Amino acid sequence: MPIEQALNGATVISWMREIESSVRAQRDYLTQLDSAIGDGDHGTNVTRGFASVVEALNGEKDAPPGRLLILAGRTLVSTVGGASGPLWGSALRSGGRVLGDSPTFDGQQLVEVLAAALASIKELGAAAPGDKTMVDALEPAVDKLRGEVAAGAQPAAALASAAAAAEAGMEATVPLQARKGRASYLGERSIGHQDPGATSTALILRALERAVAASS
Amino acid sequence: MAETKMRKFMNDPANVVKESLAGLAAAHPNLLRYDSAAQIVVRKDAPKQGKVALISGGGSGHEPLHGGFVGLGMLDAACPGEVFTSPVPDQMLAATKAVDGGAGVVHIVKNYTGDVMNFKMAAEDAADDGIKVSAIVIDDDVAVQDSLYTAGRRGVGATVLAEKIAGAAAESGADLTTVSDTVKRVNERARSFGVALSSCIPPAAGKPIFDLPEGEIELGIGIHGEPGRRRAQLGSAAEVVDVMVEAVMSDLKPSRGSQVLAFVNGMGGTPLIELYLLYAEVDRKLRAAGVEPVRNLIGDYITSLEMAGASLTVLHLDDDLLRLWDAPVHTPGLRWGA
């Protein structure tokens, strides 16, 4: 029986760094996706936001992981603007509140963090699966993670499956007609394009997988 | 072949918004100040004790909206975001605090997912600080169906008219409920429709948002350089105005003999010679449709960077709205009677 790996504040900081380098590397791709059905600022906005998060978390190494997630969320709300700032900002804050002041968290708590994040995004964005939004990537990832952890998988392995589910959800946004956000203004013309928010969400899940794998 | 190269006057794409706001403040020190730390534009004499304050905000790239409408008889503060990106709640909260004169603050919010969310967060924070905030969402764009399948109609040209008219109401001493109701009434009585002959280039992206082949027009565009509802062959100005007037009037349905304000707005890259040519068609077609354009506004007021294109907004006037429209205004972007 393997010992459950302990996730902590360092995992959160590493997650945010992984997100920052990933969205920065994919910045032009995200902007290109957003130009097709939005207004061409998604790559720039999330890159600016997560760069600010990394900066805000510097020197907070001893803070509990829940507090770090709340700080990360607050930073996104204050720096990103648009829709992705409030959405990911309140998602991380809700996730952080789940952990309270606990110094570590396990796979089951990670499921609860991401489930709270998803609930917060669905509530604030009033979005449902199939609306061609980040929910289409995040919801299948949370479902997969919950199932794998319940079946006894280690967090890193469960996250690998969850990230793959997010990517499948992201790809499945291509044929959908957008019902929320700026892409919805295009009506049928939004069909045939991958949703930029679902795409950055998949990058965020992959980044979490890398951060957790490195913690073990 | 469409122009795809970025040619802009700038020092650094990351500083375009801040440097432009510094210029606005340098040009109009008698009207407003720019708080660069809070990233807000504030009326010079704010807060005015006992006066309801109006603030608005949104992505930049729509100049003179909103910073250029700060001043006497219009906005008390504006919160400019990055180009085409909603500002953050911190800006709206700072603006709300800076202009509150004890009579409450009206937030004029254009209906975009990000703007609505960020303003909502700011209004909650302001309420926690004991400031009365009334937020009104503007959604006048008939190109978008208001249904469960979209984010709802966009806020476009009616925003300018609401800021002017409600600003006049606030200036005359109206209370918070009356000023909010005035914003609502302008929104309910105004409809807009926009068309584009080109896209535009956000400075940070460096590339146009879309390419429009020669001889084609985008119908039903918003104000973020995004493509419209559909693309068509570009016809004559008369044919284009037919589409715009039909879209607006079939939704607004003013009774025959109504007095209206006709607002022909340039998107940033269409010269005044074409806007007046469009207005000639608009004026004729509105009269033919049985309404009288007793007031008009023609020029670049809510733009989409350098996009070539125009939007038509028709506001169904009543005596009250007409009087408030005619009231004095003195802002960088709009001035009469003061």
Coordinates of C-alpha atoms in Angstrom, one line a residue:
Chain A
M1 CA 0.0 0.0 0.0
P2 CA 1.7 3.2 -1.1
I3 CA 1.8 6.1 1.3
E4 CA -0.5 8.9 0.2
Q5 CA 1.6 11.8 -0.9
A6 CA 1.3 15.1 1.1
L7 CA 0.3 18.1 -0.9
N8 CA 1.0 21.5 0.6
G9 CA 1.6 25.2 0.0
A10 CA 4.7 24.4 -2.2
T11 CA 2.4 22.4 -4.4
V12 CA 0.1 25.4 -4.9
I13 CA 3.0 27.7 -5.7
S14 CA 4.4 25.2 -8.1
W15 CA 0.9 24.9 -9.7
M16 CA 0.7 28.6 -10.3
R17 CA 4.2 28.7 -11.8
E18 CA 3.4 25.8 -14.1
I19 CA 0.2 27.6 -15.2
E20 CA 2.2 30.8 -15.8
S21 CA 4.8 29.2 -18.0
S22 CA 2.2 27.2 -19.8
V23 CA -0.1 30.1 -20.7
R24 CA 2.8 32.3 -21.6
A25 CA 4.1 29.6 -24.0
Q26 CA 0.6 29.2 -25.5
R27 CA -0.3 32.9 -25.4
D28 CA -0.5 33.5 -29.1
Y29 CA -2.4 30.3 -29.6
L30 CA -5.0 31.3 -27.0
T31 CA -5.3 34.8 -28.5
Q32 CA -5.7 33.2 -32.0
L33 CA -8.5 31.0 -30.7
D34 CA -10.1 34.0 -29.1
S35 CA -9.8 36.2 -32.2
A36 CA -11.9 33.6 -34.1
I37 CA -14.9 33.8 -31.8
G38 CA -14.1 36.5 -29.2
D39 CA -12.1 39.6 -29.1
G40 CA -8.6 38.4 -29.2
D41 CA -7.4 39.1 -25.7
H42 CA -7.5 35.8 -23.8
G43 CA -3.8 34.9 -24.1
T44 CA -2.7 38.3 -23.1
N45 CA -5.1 38.5 -20.1
V46 CA -4.4 35.1 -18.6
T47 CA -0.7 35.6 -19.1
R48 CA -0.8 38.9 -17.3
G49 CA -3.0 37.5 -14.5
F50 CA -0.9 34.4 -13.7
A51 CA 2.4 36.4 -13.9
S52 CA 0.8 38.6 -11.1
V53 CA -0.2 35.5 -9.2
V54 CA 3.4 34.1 -9.2
E55 CA 4.7 37.5 -8.1
A56 CA 2.1 37.7 -5.3
L57 CA 2.9 34.2 -4.0
N58 CA 6.6 34.9 -3.9
G59 CA 7.7 35.0 -0.4
E60 CA 4.5 33.3 0.9
K61 CA 6.1 29.9 1.1
D62 CA 5.1 29.2 4.6
A63 CA 1.4 30.1 4.2
P64 CA -1.1 27.2 4.2
P65 CA -2.3 26.0 0.7
G66 CA -5.8 27.3 1.2
R67 CA -4.6 30.8 2.0
L68 CA -2.3 30.7 -1.1
L69 CA -5.3 29.7 -3.3
I70 CA -7.4 32.6 -1.9
L71 CA -4.5 35.0 -2.5
A72 CA -4.1 33.7 -6.0
G73 CA -7.8 34.1 -6.7
R74 CA -7.9 37.6 -5.3
T75 CA -4.9 38.5 -7.5
L76 CA -6.6 37.3 -10.6
V77 CA -9.8 39.3 -9.8
S78 CA -7.6 42.4 -9.3
T79 CA -5.4 42.1 -12.4
V80 CA -7.1 40.2 -15.2
G81 CA -10.5 41.9 -15.9
G82 CA -12.6 40.5 -18.7
A83 CA -14.6 37.4 -17.8
S84 CA -11.7 35.0 -17.1
G85 CA -10.4 37.2 -14.2
P86 CA -13.6 37.0 -12.0
L87 CA -14.3 33.4 -13.1
W88 CA -10.9 31.8 -12.3
G89 CA -10.5 34.3 -9.4
S90 CA -13.6 33.2 -7.6
A91 CA -12.9 29.6 -8.5
L92 CA -9.5 29.6 -6.8
R93 CA -10.9 31.5 -3.8
S94 CA -13.8 29.0 -3.4
G95 CA -11.3 26.2 -3.7
G96 CA -9.0 27.7 -1.1
R97 CA -11.8 28.2 1.4
V98 CA -12.4 24.4 1.3
L99 CA -8.9 23.9 2.7
G100 CA -9.1 26.4 5.5
D101 CA -5.8 26.7 7.4
S102 CA -4.8 23.1 6.9
P103 CA -1.1 22.8 6.2
T104 CA -1.5 19.9 3.9
F105 CA -4.2 18.3 1.7
D106 CA -4.7 14.9 0.2
G107 CA -6.3 13.6 -3.0
Q108 CA -9.9 13.6 -1.6
Q109 CA -9.4 17.3 -0.5
L110 CA -8.1 18.1 -4.0
V111 CA -11.3 16.7 -5.5
E112 CA -13.3 19.0 -3.1
V113 CA -11.1 22.0 -4.0
L114 CA -11.7 21.5 -7.8
A115 CA -15.4 20.8 -7.2
A116 CA -15.8 24.0 -5.3
A117 CA -14.0 25.9 -8.1
L118 CA -16.3 24.3 -10.7
A119 CA -19.4 25.2 -8.7
S120 CA -18.2 28.8 -8.4
I121 CA -17.6 29.1 -12.1
K122 CA -21.0 27.6 -13.0
E123 CA -22.7 30.0 -10.6
L124 CA -21.0 33.2 -11.5
G125 CA -21.0 32.5 -15.3
A126 CA -24.5 30.9 -15.2
A127 CA -23.0 28.3 -17.6
A128 CA -23.9 24.7 -18.1
P129 CA -22.1 21.9 -19.9
G130 CA -22.5 22.3 -23.7
D131 CA -22.5 26.1 -23.6
K132 CA -19.0 26.1 -25.1
T133 CA -17.2 27.5 -22.1
M134 CA -14.5 26.5 -19.6
V135 CA -17.1 24.4 -17.9
D136 CA -16.9 21.9 -20.8
A137 CA -13.3 21.2 -19.8
L138 CA -13.5 21.6 -16.1
E139 CA -16.6 19.5 -15.3
P140 CA -15.4 16.2 -17.0
A141 CA -12.0 16.7 -15.3
V142 CA -13.5 17.0 -11.9
D143 CA -15.8 14.0 -12.5
K144 CA -12.8 11.9 -13.7
L145 CA -10.6 13.0 -10.7
R146 CA -13.4 12.2 -8.3
G147 CA -13.8 8.7 -9.8
E148 CA -10.1 7.9 -9.9
V149 CA -9.5 9.1 -6.3
A150 CA -12.5 7.1 -5.1
A151 CA -11.0 4.1 -6.8
G152 CA -7.8 4.5 -4.9
A153 CA -5.5 6.2 -7.4
Q154 CA -2.7 8.4 -6.3
P155 CA -3.3 12.2 -6.9
A156 CA -0.7 12.5 -9.7
A157 CA -2.1 9.5 -11.6
A158 CA -5.7 10.7 -11.1
L159 CA -4.8 14.1 -12.3
A160 CA -3.2 12.7 -15.5
S161 CA -6.6 11.1 -16.3
A162 CA -8.4 14.3 -15.2
A163 CA -6.2 16.5 -17.5
A164 CA -6.9 14.1 -20.4
A165 CA -10.6 14.4 -19.7
A166 CA -10.3 18.2 -19.7
E167 CA -8.5 18.0 -23.1
A168 CA -11.2 15.8 -24.5
G169 CA -13.8 18.3 -23.2
M170 CA -11.9 21.1 -24.8
E171 CA -11.8 19.4 -28.2
A172 CA -15.5 18.6 -27.9
T173 CA -16.2 22.4 -27.8
V174 CA -15.3 22.7 -31.5
P175 CA -18.7 21.6 -32.9
L176 CA -20.7 23.4 -30.2
Q177 CA -22.6 26.7 -30.7
A178 CA -21.7 29.2 -28.0
R179 CA -24.4 30.1 -25.6
K180 CA -22.4 32.2 -23.1
G181 CA -19.8 34.9 -23.3
R182 CA -18.8 36.9 -26.3
A183 CA -18.7 34.0 -28.7
S184 CA -22.5 33.6 -28.3
Y185 CA -22.9 36.9 -30.3
L186 CA -21.7 35.0 -33.3
G187 CA -24.6 32.5 -33.2
E188 CA -23.9 29.7 -35.6
R189 CA -20.7 31.2 -36.7
S190 CA -19.2 30.1 -33.4
I191 CA -19.5 26.5 -34.6
G192 CA -16.2 24.9 -35.7
H193 CA -14.0 26.8 -33.3
Q194 CA -12.4 25.5 -30.1
D195 CA -13.3 27.6 -27.1
P196 CA -10.4 29.6 -25.7
G197 CA -11.6 29.4 -22.1
A198 CA -11.9 25.6 -22.3
T199 CA -8.4 25.5 -23.8
S200 CA -6.8 27.5 -21.0
T201 CA -8.7 25.4 -18.5
A202 CA -7.1 22.3 -20.0
L203 CA -3.7 23.9 -19.6
I204 CA -4.4 24.7 -16.0
L205 CA -5.3 21.0 -15.3
R206 CA -2.1 19.8 -17.0
A207 CA -0.1 22.3 -14.9
L208 CA -1.7 20.9 -11.8
E209 CA -0.8 17.4 -12.8
R210 CA 2.9 18.5 -13.3
A211 CA 2.9 20.3 -9.9
V212 CA 1.5 17.4 -8.0
A213 CA 3.8 14.8 -9.8
A214 CA 6.8 17.0 -8.8
S215 CA 5.6 17.0 -5.1
S216 CA 5.7 13.3 -4.8
Chain B
M1 CA -5.8 41.9 -49.9
A2 CA -6.6 43.2 -46.4
E3 CA -4.0 45.3 -44.5
T4 CA -2.6 43.1 -41.8
K5 CA 0.4 45.1 -40.6
M6 CA 0.1 47.1 -37.4
R7 CA 0.8 50.8 -37.8
K8 CA 0.1 52.7 -34.6
F9 CA 1.5 55.6 -32.7
M10 CA 2.7 54.1 -29.5
N11 CA 5.8 53.6 -27.3
D12 CA 5.1 50.2 -25.9
P13 CA 1.9 48.1 -26.6
A14 CA 1.6 47.4 -22.9
N15 CA 1.4 51.1 -22.0
V16 CA -1.1 52.4 -24.7
V17 CA -4.0 52.8 -22.3
K18 CA -2.1 54.5 -19.5
E19 CA -0.2 56.9 -21.8
S20 CA -3.4 57.8 -23.6
L21 CA -5.2 58.6 -20.3
A22 CA -2.2 60.7 -19.3
G23 CA -2.8 62.7 -22.5
L24 CA -6.5 63.0 -21.8
A25 CA -5.7 64.5 -18.3
A26 CA -3.0 66.8 -19.7
A27 CA -5.5 68.1 -22.3
H28 CA -8.4 68.7 -20.0
P29 CA -7.1 69.6 -16.5
N30 CA -10.1 71.9 -16.1
L31 CA -12.5 68.9 -16.4
L32 CA -10.9 65.8 -15.0
R33 CA -8.0 64.2 -13.4
Y34 CA -6.4 60.8 -14.0
D35 CA -5.5 58.7 -11.0
S36 CA -2.9 56.4 -12.5
A37 CA -2.5 54.3 -9.3
A38 CA -6.2 53.4 -9.2
Q39 CA -6.5 53.5 -13.0
I40 CA -9.5 55.8 -13.0
V41 CA -10.5 59.1 -14.6
V42 CA -12.4 61.3 -12.1
R43 CA -14.3 64.6 -12.6
K44 CA -12.2 67.4 -11.3
D45 CA -14.8 68.7 -8.7
A46 CA -15.8 65.2 -7.5
P47 CA -17.2 64.3 -5.1
K48 CA -20.1 66.8 -5.3
Q49 CA -21.9 66.7 -2.0
G50 CA -25.6 65.8 -2.4
K51 CA -25.3 65.0 -6.1
V52 CA -25.9 61.5 -7.4
A53 CA -22.7 60.3 -9.1
L54 CA -22.5 58.3 -12.3
I55 CA -19.6 56.0 -13.2
S56 CA -19.1 53.8 -16.1
G57 CA -16.3 51.7 -17.5
G58 CA -15.3 49.0 -19.8
G59 CA -12.5 47.9 -22.0
S60 CA -10.4 50.7 -23.7
G61 CA -10.4 51.1 -27.5
H62 CA -13.8 52.8 -27.6
E63 CA -12.6 56.4 -27.1
P64 CA -14.0 58.9 -26.4
L65 CA -16.2 56.5 -24.4
H66 CA -15.8 56.5 -21.3
G67 CA -13.0 58.7 -20.1
G68 CA -13.9 61.4 -22.7
F69 CA -17.4 61.7 -21.2
V70 CA -16.2 62.6 -17.7
G71 CA -17.2 66.2 -16.8
L72 CA -20.1 68.5 -16.3
G73 CA -23.5 66.9 -17.0
M74 CA -22.2 63.5 -17.8
L75 CA -20.0 61.0 -15.9
D76 CA -18.3 61.6 -12.6
A77 CA -15.7 58.9 -13.2
A78 CA -14.7 56.3 -15.7
C79 CA -12.8 53.0 -15.2
P80 CA -10.8 52.1 -18.3
G81 CA -9.7 48.5 -18.7
E82 CA -7.1 47.2 -21.0
V83 CA -8.0 47.3 -24.7
F84 CA -11.3 45.4 -25.1
T85 CA -11.0 44.0 -21.6
S86 CA -13.3 44.8 -18.7
P87 CA -11.7 46.7 -15.9
V88 CA -11.3 45.0 -12.5
P89 CA -13.5 45.5 -9.5
D90 CA -10.8 47.5 -7.6
Q91 CA -11.1 50.2 -10.2
M92 CA -14.9 50.5 -9.9
L93 CA -14.6 50.5 -6.2
A94 CA -12.0 53.2 -6.2
A95 CA -14.1 55.3 -8.6
T96 CA -17.3 54.7 -6.6
K97 CA -15.5 56.0 -3.4
A98 CA -13.9 58.9 -5.2
V99 CA -17.2 60.3 -6.5
D100 CA -19.8 59.4 -3.8
G101 CA -21.2 62.6 -2.5
G102 CA -23.6 60.9 -0.1
A103 CA -26.5 60.7 -2.6
G104 CA -25.5 57.3 -4.1
V105 CA -23.7 56.2 -7.2
V106 CA -25.1 54.8 -10.5
H107 CA -23.0 52.2 -12.3
I108 CA -23.7 52.2 -16.1
V109 CA -22.7 48.8 -17.2
K110 CA -22.6 47.6 -20.9
N111 CA -23.9 44.1 -21.2
Y112 CA -20.8 42.0 -21.6
T113 CA -20.1 39.0 -19.5
G114 CA -16.9 40.4 -18.0
D115 CA -18.2 43.9 -17.4
V116 CA -21.3 42.6 -15.6
M117 CA -19.3 40.3 -13.4
N118 CA -16.6 42.8 -12.5
F119 CA -19.1 45.6 -11.8
K120 CA -21.2 43.2 -9.7
M121 CA -18.2 42.3 -7.5
A122 CA -17.4 46.1 -7.1
A123 CA -21.0 46.9 -6.2
E124 CA -21.0 44.3 -3.4
D125 CA -17.7 45.7 -2.1
A126 CA -19.1 49.3 -2.2
A127 CA -22.3 48.2 -0.4
D128 CA -20.0 46.7 2.3
D129 CA -18.5 50.2 2.7
G130 CA -21.9 51.7 3.1
I131 CA -22.2 53.3 -0.3
K132 CA -25.6 53.1 -2.1
V133 CA -25.0 51.7 -5.6
S134 CA -27.5 51.2 -8.3
A135 CA -26.2 49.3 -11.4
I136 CA -28.0 49.5 -14.7
V137 CA -27.1 47.3 -17.6
I138 CA -27.3 48.7 -21.1
D139 CA -28.3 46.2 -23.8
D140 CA -29.5 48.0 -27.0
D141 CA -27.9 46.0 -29.8
V142 CA -30.6 44.3 -31.9
A143 CA -28.0 42.3 -33.8
V144 CA -27.9 39.9 -30.9
Q145 CA -31.0 37.9 -30.0
D146 CA -31.9 38.2 -26.3
S147 CA -32.4 34.6 -25.5
L148 CA -31.3 31.7 -23.4
Y149 CA -28.8 30.9 -26.1
T150 CA -26.7 34.1 -25.9
A151 CA -25.2 36.3 -23.3
G152 CA -28.0 38.7 -24.2
R153 CA -27.9 41.9 -26.3
R154 CA -24.7 43.9 -26.2
G155 CA -24.5 47.4 -24.8
V156 CA -23.4 49.8 -27.6
G157 CA -24.6 53.3 -28.8
A158 CA -27.3 53.7 -26.2
T159 CA -24.5 53.9 -23.6
V160 CA -23.4 57.3 -24.8
L161 CA -27.0 58.6 -24.8
A162 CA -27.7 57.2 -21.3
E163 CA -24.5 58.8 -19.9
K164 CA -25.5 62.2 -21.4
I165 CA -29.2 62.1 -20.4
A166 CA -28.8 60.6 -16.9
G167 CA -25.8 62.8 -16.3
A168 CA -28.1 65.8 -16.9
A169 CA -30.7 64.4 -14.6
A170 CA -28.0 64.0 -11.8
E171 CA -26.7 67.5 -12.5
S172 CA -30.2 68.9 -12.0
G173 CA -30.4 67.3 -8.5
A174 CA -32.5 64.2 -9.2
D175 CA -32.2 61.5 -6.6
L176 CA -30.7 58.0 -7.0
T177 CA -33.9 56.3 -8.0
T178 CA -34.8 58.9 -10.6
V179 CA -31.3 58.9 -12.2
S180 CA -31.3 55.1 -12.3
D181 CA -34.7 55.1 -13.9
T182 CA -33.5 57.6 -16.4
V183 CA -30.7 55.3 -17.5
K184 CA -33.2 52.4 -17.7
R185 CA -35.7 54.5 -19.7
V186 CA -33.0 55.4 -22.3
N187 CA -32.0 51.8 -22.6
E188 CA -35.6 50.6 -23.0
R189 CA -36.3 53.3 -25.7
A190 CA -33.1 52.9 -27.7
R191 CA -32.0 50.3 -30.2
S192 CA -28.7 50.0 -32.2
F193 CA -27.2 48.1 -35.1
G194 CA -23.6 48.2 -36.4
V195 CA -21.8 47.3 -39.6
A196 CA -18.1 47.0 -40.4
L197 CA -16.0 47.4 -43.5
S198 CA -12.8 46.3 -41.8
S199 CA -11.6 44.7 -38.5
C200 CA -9.2 46.5 -36.2
I201 CA -5.9 45.6 -34.5
P202 CA -5.7 45.5 -30.7
P203 CA -2.2 46.8 -29.8
A204 CA -1.3 43.8 -27.7
A205 CA -2.3 41.3 -30.4
G206 CA -0.7 43.1 -33.3
K207 CA -3.0 41.5 -35.8
P208 CA -6.5 42.2 -37.1
I209 CA -9.2 40.2 -35.3
F210 CA -10.6 39.1 -38.6
D211 CA -10.0 39.6 -42.4
L212 CA -12.8 40.9 -44.5
P213 CA -12.4 40.2 -48.2
E214 CA -12.8 43.1 -50.6
G215 CA -16.3 43.9 -51.5
E216 CA -17.8 42.4 -48.3
I217 CA -19.4 43.8 -45.2
E218 CA -19.9 42.5 -41.7
L219 CA -23.5 43.0 -40.5
G220 CA -24.4 43.1 -36.8
I221 CA -21.0 43.9 -35.3
G222 CA -20.3 44.9 -31.8
I223 CA -17.6 47.3 -30.6
H224 CA -14.7 44.9 -30.0
G225 CA -13.5 44.3 -33.5
E226 CA -15.4 41.0 -33.5
P227 CA -17.1 39.7 -36.6
G228 CA -20.8 40.3 -37.0
R229 CA -23.8 38.0 -37.2
R230 CA -23.3 37.5 -40.9
R231 CA -21.2 38.6 -43.8
A232 CA -22.7 40.0 -47.1
Q233 CA -21.8 41.6 -50.3
L234 CA -21.2 45.3 -49.7
G235 CA -24.1 47.2 -51.4
S236 CA -24.7 51.0 -51.8
A237 CA -24.9 53.2 -48.7
A238 CA -28.7 53.3 -49.3
E239 CA -28.9 49.5 -49.2
V240 CA -26.7 49.3 -46.0
V241 CA -28.8 52.0 -44.3
D242 CA -32.0 50.0 -45.3
V243 CA -30.6 47.1 -43.3
M244 CA -29.7 49.2 -40.3
V245 CA -32.9 51.2 -40.2
E246 CA -35.1 48.0 -40.7
A247 CA -33.2 46.2 -37.9
V248 CA -33.6 49.0 -35.4
M249 CA -37.1 50.1 -36.3
S250 CA -38.7 46.7 -36.5
D251 CA -37.5 46.1 -32.9
L252 CA -38.1 49.6 -31.4
K253 CA -41.6 50.0 -33.1
P254 CA -42.2 53.7 -32.2
S255 CA -45.7 54.9 -33.0
R256 CA -46.1 57.1 -36.1
G257 CA -45.3 60.7 -35.4
S258 CA -42.8 59.9 -32.6
Q259 CA -39.9 62.1 -32.1
V260 CA -36.5 60.4 -32.1
L261 CA -32.9 61.1 -31.7
A262 CA -30.8 59.5 -34.5
F263 CA -27.2 58.7 -33.6
V264 CA -24.9 57.8 -36.5
N265 CA -21.7 56.6 -34.8
G266 CA -18.4 56.1 -36.5
M267 CA -16.4 53.0 -35.4
G268 CA -13.0 54.9 -35.6
G269 CA -11.9 54.4 -39.2
T270 CA -14.8 55.9 -41.2
P271 CA -14.5 59.6 -42.1
L272 CA -17.2 62.2 -41.3
I273 CA -17.9 62.6 -45.0
E274 CA -19.2 59.0 -45.1
L275 CA -21.0 59.4 -41.7
Y276 CA -23.0 62.4 -43.0
L277 CA -23.7 60.6 -46.2
L278 CA -25.2 57.8 -44.1
Y279 CA -27.1 60.3 -42.0
A280 CA -28.8 61.7 -45.2
E281 CA -30.1 58.2 -45.8
V282 CA -31.0 57.6 -42.2
D283 CA -32.9 60.9 -41.9
R284 CA -34.9 60.2 -45.1
K285 CA -35.7 56.7 -44.2
L286 CA -36.8 57.5 -40.6
R287 CA -39.1 60.2 -42.0
A288 CA -40.5 57.7 -44.5
A289 CA -41.1 55.3 -41.6
G290 CA -43.2 58.0 -39.9
V291 CA -40.9 59.3 -37.2
E292 CA -39.3 62.6 -36.9
P293 CA -35.5 62.8 -36.1
V294 CA -35.7 66.0 -34.0
R295 CA -32.2 65.5 -32.6
N296 CA -29.1 63.8 -34.0
L297 CA -25.5 63.0 -33.0
I298 CA -23.0 62.2 -35.8
G299 CA -19.4 61.3 -35.3
D300 CA -17.0 58.9 -33.5
Y301 CA -18.3 58.5 -29.9
I302 CA -18.2 54.7 -29.2
T303 CA -15.5 53.3 -31.4
S304 CA -13.7 50.0 -32.0
L305 CA -10.1 51.3 -32.4
E306 CA -9.5 51.9 -36.2
M307 CA -12.3 49.8 -37.4
A308 CA -14.0 51.1 -40.5
G309 CA -17.8 51.0 -40.0
A310 CA -20.7 52.7 -38.4
S311 CA -23.6 52.0 -36.1
L312 CA -27.1 53.5 -35.9
T313 CA -28.8 54.1 -32.6
V314 CA -32.4 55.4 -32.6
L315 CA -33.8 56.7 -29.3
H316 CA -37.5 57.2 -28.9
L317 CA -37.7 60.6 -27.2
D318 CA -40.2 62.0 -24.8
D319 CA -40.3 65.6 -23.4
D320 CA -38.3 64.7 -20.4
L321 CA -35.5 62.9 -22.4
L322 CA -35.5 65.8 -24.9
R323 CA -35.0 68.4 -22.2
L324 CA -32.2 66.4 -20.5
W325 CA -30.5 65.8 -23.9
D326 CA -30.5 69.6 -24.5
A327 CA -29.2 70.4 -21.0
P328 CA -25.6 71.8 -20.8
V329 CA -22.7 69.3 -21.1
H330 CA -19.0 69.9 -20.9
T331 CA -16.7 66.9 -21.4
P332 CA -13.8 66.2 -23.7
G333 CA -16.0 64.3 -26.0
L334 CA -19.3 66.2 -25.9
R335 CA -19.9 69.8 -25.3
W336 CA -22.8 72.3 -25.7
G337 CA -24.5 74.9 -23.6
A338 CA -21.6 75.2 -21.2

